[in-house]
Amino acid sequence: MNSSPLRVRAWLDEDYPAIEARAKAEGAVITWVDQCGLRSDAAPPGRSRAPPGRTPVVRVTGKRLRVNVMSAVASRGAL
């Protein structure tokens, strides 16, 4: 879905009430899900620290690590 405010508002006003009613009728919980992948070889941009006049050194193990993280939050806030 495009995240323009008008389209979001239309979805919330037109589509979501039917989803909410069906969930209530079936005793279901509506959840909002997101997924994120993290990699050890993809350092975030930024600066590191070192004493004045010395080049910053970042120690690494040489092993690559990748983790996929998924989370879900219920409409009423439960994780």
Coordinates of N, CA and C in Angstrom, one line a residue:
M1 N 0.8 -1.2 0.0 CA 0.0 0.0 0.0 C 0.9 1.2 0.0
N2 N 0.5 2.2 -0.8 CA 1.2 3.5 -0.8 C 1.0 4.2 0.6
S3 N 2.0 4.8 1.1 CA 1.8 5.4 2.4 C 1.4 6.8 2.4
S4 N 0.8 7.3 1.3 CA 0.4 8.7 1.3 C -0.7 8.8 2.4
P5 N -0.8 10.0 3.1 CA -1.8 10.1 4.2 C -3.2 9.9 3.7
L6 N -3.5 10.3 2.5 CA -4.9 10.2 2.0 C -5.3 8.7 1.8
R7 N -4.3 7.9 1.2 CA -4.6 6.5 1.0 C -4.7 5.8 2.3
V8 N -3.8 6.1 3.3 CA -3.9 5.5 4.6 C -5.2 5.8 5.3
R9 N -5.6 7.0 5.2 CA -6.9 7.4 5.9 C -8.0 6.7 5.2
A10 N -8.0 6.6 3.9 CA -9.1 5.8 3.2 C -9.1 4.4 3.6
W11 N -7.9 3.7 3.7 CA -7.9 2.3 4.1 C -8.4 2.2 5.5
L12 N -8.0 3.1 6.4 CA -8.5 3.0 7.8 C -10.0 3.2 7.9
D13 N -10.5 4.0 7.1 CA -12.0 4.3 7.1 C -12.8 3.3 6.4
E14 N -12.3 2.7 5.3 CA -13.1 1.9 4.4 C -12.8 0.4 4.6
D15 N -11.5 0.0 4.6 CA -11.2 -1.4 4.6 C -11.0 -2.0 6.1
Y16 N -10.3 -1.2 6.9 CA -10.0 -1.8 8.2 C -11.2 -2.1 9.1
P17 N -12.3 -1.4 9.0 CA -13.5 -1.7 9.9 C -14.0 -3.2 9.5
A18 N -14.0 -3.6 8.3 CA -14.4 -4.9 7.9 C -13.5 -6.0 8.5
I19 N -12.2 -5.7 8.4 CA -11.2 -6.6 9.0 C -11.4 -6.7 10.5
E20 N -11.6 -5.6 11.1 CA -11.8 -5.6 12.6 C -13.1 -6.3 13.0
A21 N -14.1 -6.2 12.2 CA -15.4 -6.8 12.5 C -15.2 -8.4 12.3
R22 N -14.5 -8.8 11.3 CA -14.3 -10.2 11.1 C -13.5 -10.8 12.2
A23 N -12.4 -10.1 12.6 CA -11.6 -10.6 13.7 C -12.4 -10.8 14.9
K24 N -13.2 -9.8 15.2 CA -14.1 -9.9 16.4 C -15.0 -11.1 16.4
A25 N -15.7 -11.2 15.2 CA -16.6 -12.3 15.0 C -15.9 -13.7 15.2
E26 N -14.7 -13.8 14.8 CA -14.0 -15.1 14.8 C -13.1 -15.2 16.1
G27 N -13.1 -14.2 16.9 CA -12.3 -14.3 18.2 C -10.8 -14.2 17.9
A28 N -10.5 -13.5 16.7 CA -9.1 -13.4 16.3 C -8.4 -12.2 16.8
V29 N -7.1 -12.1 16.8 CA -6.4 -11.0 17.2 C -5.7 -10.4 15.9
I30 N -5.8 -9.1 15.7 CA -5.2 -8.5 14.5 C -3.8 -8.1 14.9
T31 N -2.8 -8.5 14.1 CA -1.4 -8.2 14.4 C -0.8 -7.4 13.3
W32 N 0.2 -6.6 13.6 CA 1.0 -5.8 12.7 C 2.4 -6.4 12.7
V33 N 2.9 -6.9 11.6 CA 4.1 -7.6 11.6 C 5.2 -6.9 10.8
D34 N 6.4 -7.0 11.2 CA 7.5 -6.4 10.5 C 8.7 -7.3 10.6
Q35 N 9.6 -7.3 9.6 CA 10.7 -8.2 9.5 C 12.0 -7.3 9.2
C36 N 13.1 -7.7 9.8 CA 14.3 -6.9 9.5 C 15.5 -7.9 9.5
G37 N 16.4 -7.7 8.6 CA 17.6 -8.5 8.5 C 18.8 -7.8 9.0
L38 N 19.6 -8.4 9.8 CA 20.8 -7.7 10.4 C 22.0 -8.5 10.0
R39 N 23.1 -7.8 9.5 CA 24.3 -8.5 9.1 C 25.5 -7.9 9.9
S40 N 26.4 -8.7 10.3 CA 27.6 -8.2 11.0 C 28.6 -7.5 10.1
D41 N 28.5 -7.8 8.8 CA 29.5 -7.2 7.8 C 29.0 -5.9 7.2
A42 N 27.9 -5.4 7.7 CA 27.3 -4.2 7.2 C 27.2 -3.1 8.3
A43 N 28.4 -2.6 8.6 CA 28.5 -1.6 9.7 C 27.7 -0.3 9.4
P44 N 27.0 0.2 10.4 CA 26.3 1.4 10.1 C 27.2 2.6 9.9
P45 N 26.8 3.5 9.1 CA 27.6 4.7 8.8 C 27.8 5.5 10.1
G46 N 28.9 6.2 10.2 CA 29.2 7.0 11.4 C 30.7 7.1 11.6
R47 N 31.0 7.6 12.8 CA 32.4 7.7 13.2 C 32.8 6.8 14.3
S48 N 34.0 6.4 14.4 CA 34.5 5.7 15.5 C 35.5 6.6 16.3
R49 N 35.9 6.1 17.4 CA 36.8 7.0 18.2 C 38.2 6.5 18.3
A50 N 39.1 7.4 18.4 CA 40.5 7.1 18.6 C 41.2 8.3 19.3
P51 N 42.3 8.1 20.0 CA 43.0 9.2 20.5 C 43.4 10.2 19.4
P52 N 43.5 11.5 19.7 CA 43.9 12.4 18.7 C 45.2 12.0 18.0
G53 N 45.2 12.1 16.7 CA 46.4 11.7 15.9 C 46.5 10.3 15.5
R54 N 45.6 9.4 16.0 CA 45.6 8.0 15.7 C 44.4 7.6 14.9
T55 N 44.6 6.7 14.0 CA 43.5 6.2 13.2 C 42.6 5.2 14.0
P56 N 41.3 5.4 13.9 CA 40.4 4.5 14.6 C 40.5 3.1 14.0
V57 N 40.6 2.1 14.9 CA 40.6 0.7 14.5 C 39.4 -0.1 15.1
V58 N 38.7 -0.8 14.2 CA 37.6 -1.6 14.6 C 38.0 -3.0 14.5
R59 N 38.0 -3.7 15.6 CA 38.3 -5.1 15.7 C 37.2 -6.0 15.2
V60 N 37.4 -7.0 14.4 CA 36.4 -7.9 13.9 C 36.9 -9.3 14.0
T61 N 36.0 -10.3 14.1 CA 36.4 -11.7 14.2 C 36.6 -12.3 12.8
G62 N 36.1 -11.7 11.8 CA 36.3 -12.3 10.5 C 35.1 -13.2 10.1
K63 N 34.3 -13.5 11.1 CA 33.1 -14.4 10.9 C 31.9 -13.5 10.6
R64 N 31.2 -13.9 9.6 CA 30.0 -13.1 9.2 C 28.8 -13.7 9.9
L65 N 27.9 -12.9 10.3 CA 26.7 -13.3 11.1 C 25.5 -12.6 10.4
R66 N 24.5 -13.4 10.2 CA 23.3 -12.8 9.7 C 22.1 -13.3 10.6
V67 N 21.3 -12.4 11.0 CA 20.1 -12.7 11.8 C 18.9 -12.0 11.2
N68 N 17.8 -12.8 11.1 CA 16.5 -12.2 10.7 C 15.7 -12.1 11.9
V69 N 15.1 -10.9 12.1 CA 14.3 -10.6 13.2 C 12.9 -10.3 12.7
M70 N 11.9 -10.9 13.4 CA 10.5 -10.6 13.1 C 9.8 -10.3 14.4
S71 N 8.9 -9.3 14.3 CA 8.1 -8.9 15.5 C 6.7 -8.7 15.1
A72 N 5.8 -8.9 16.0 CA 4.4 -8.6 15.8 C 3.8 -7.9 17.0
V73 N 3.0 -6.9 16.7 CA 2.3 -6.2 17.8 C 0.8 -6.2 17.5
A74 N 0.0 -6.6 18.5 CA -1.4 -6.7 18.4 C -2.0 -5.3 18.4
S75 N -3.2 -5.1 17.8 CA -3.8 -3.8 17.7 C -4.0 -3.2 19.1
R76 N -4.1 -4.0 20.1 CA -4.2 -3.4 21.5 C -2.9 -3.3 22.2
G77 N -1.8 -3.5 21.5 CA -0.5 -3.2 22.0 C 0.3 -4.4 22.6
A78 N -0.3 -5.6 22.6 CA 0.5 -6.8 23.1 C 1.5 -7.2 22.1
L79 N 2.7 -7.6 22.6 CA 3.7 -8.1 21.8 C 3.5 -9.6 21.5

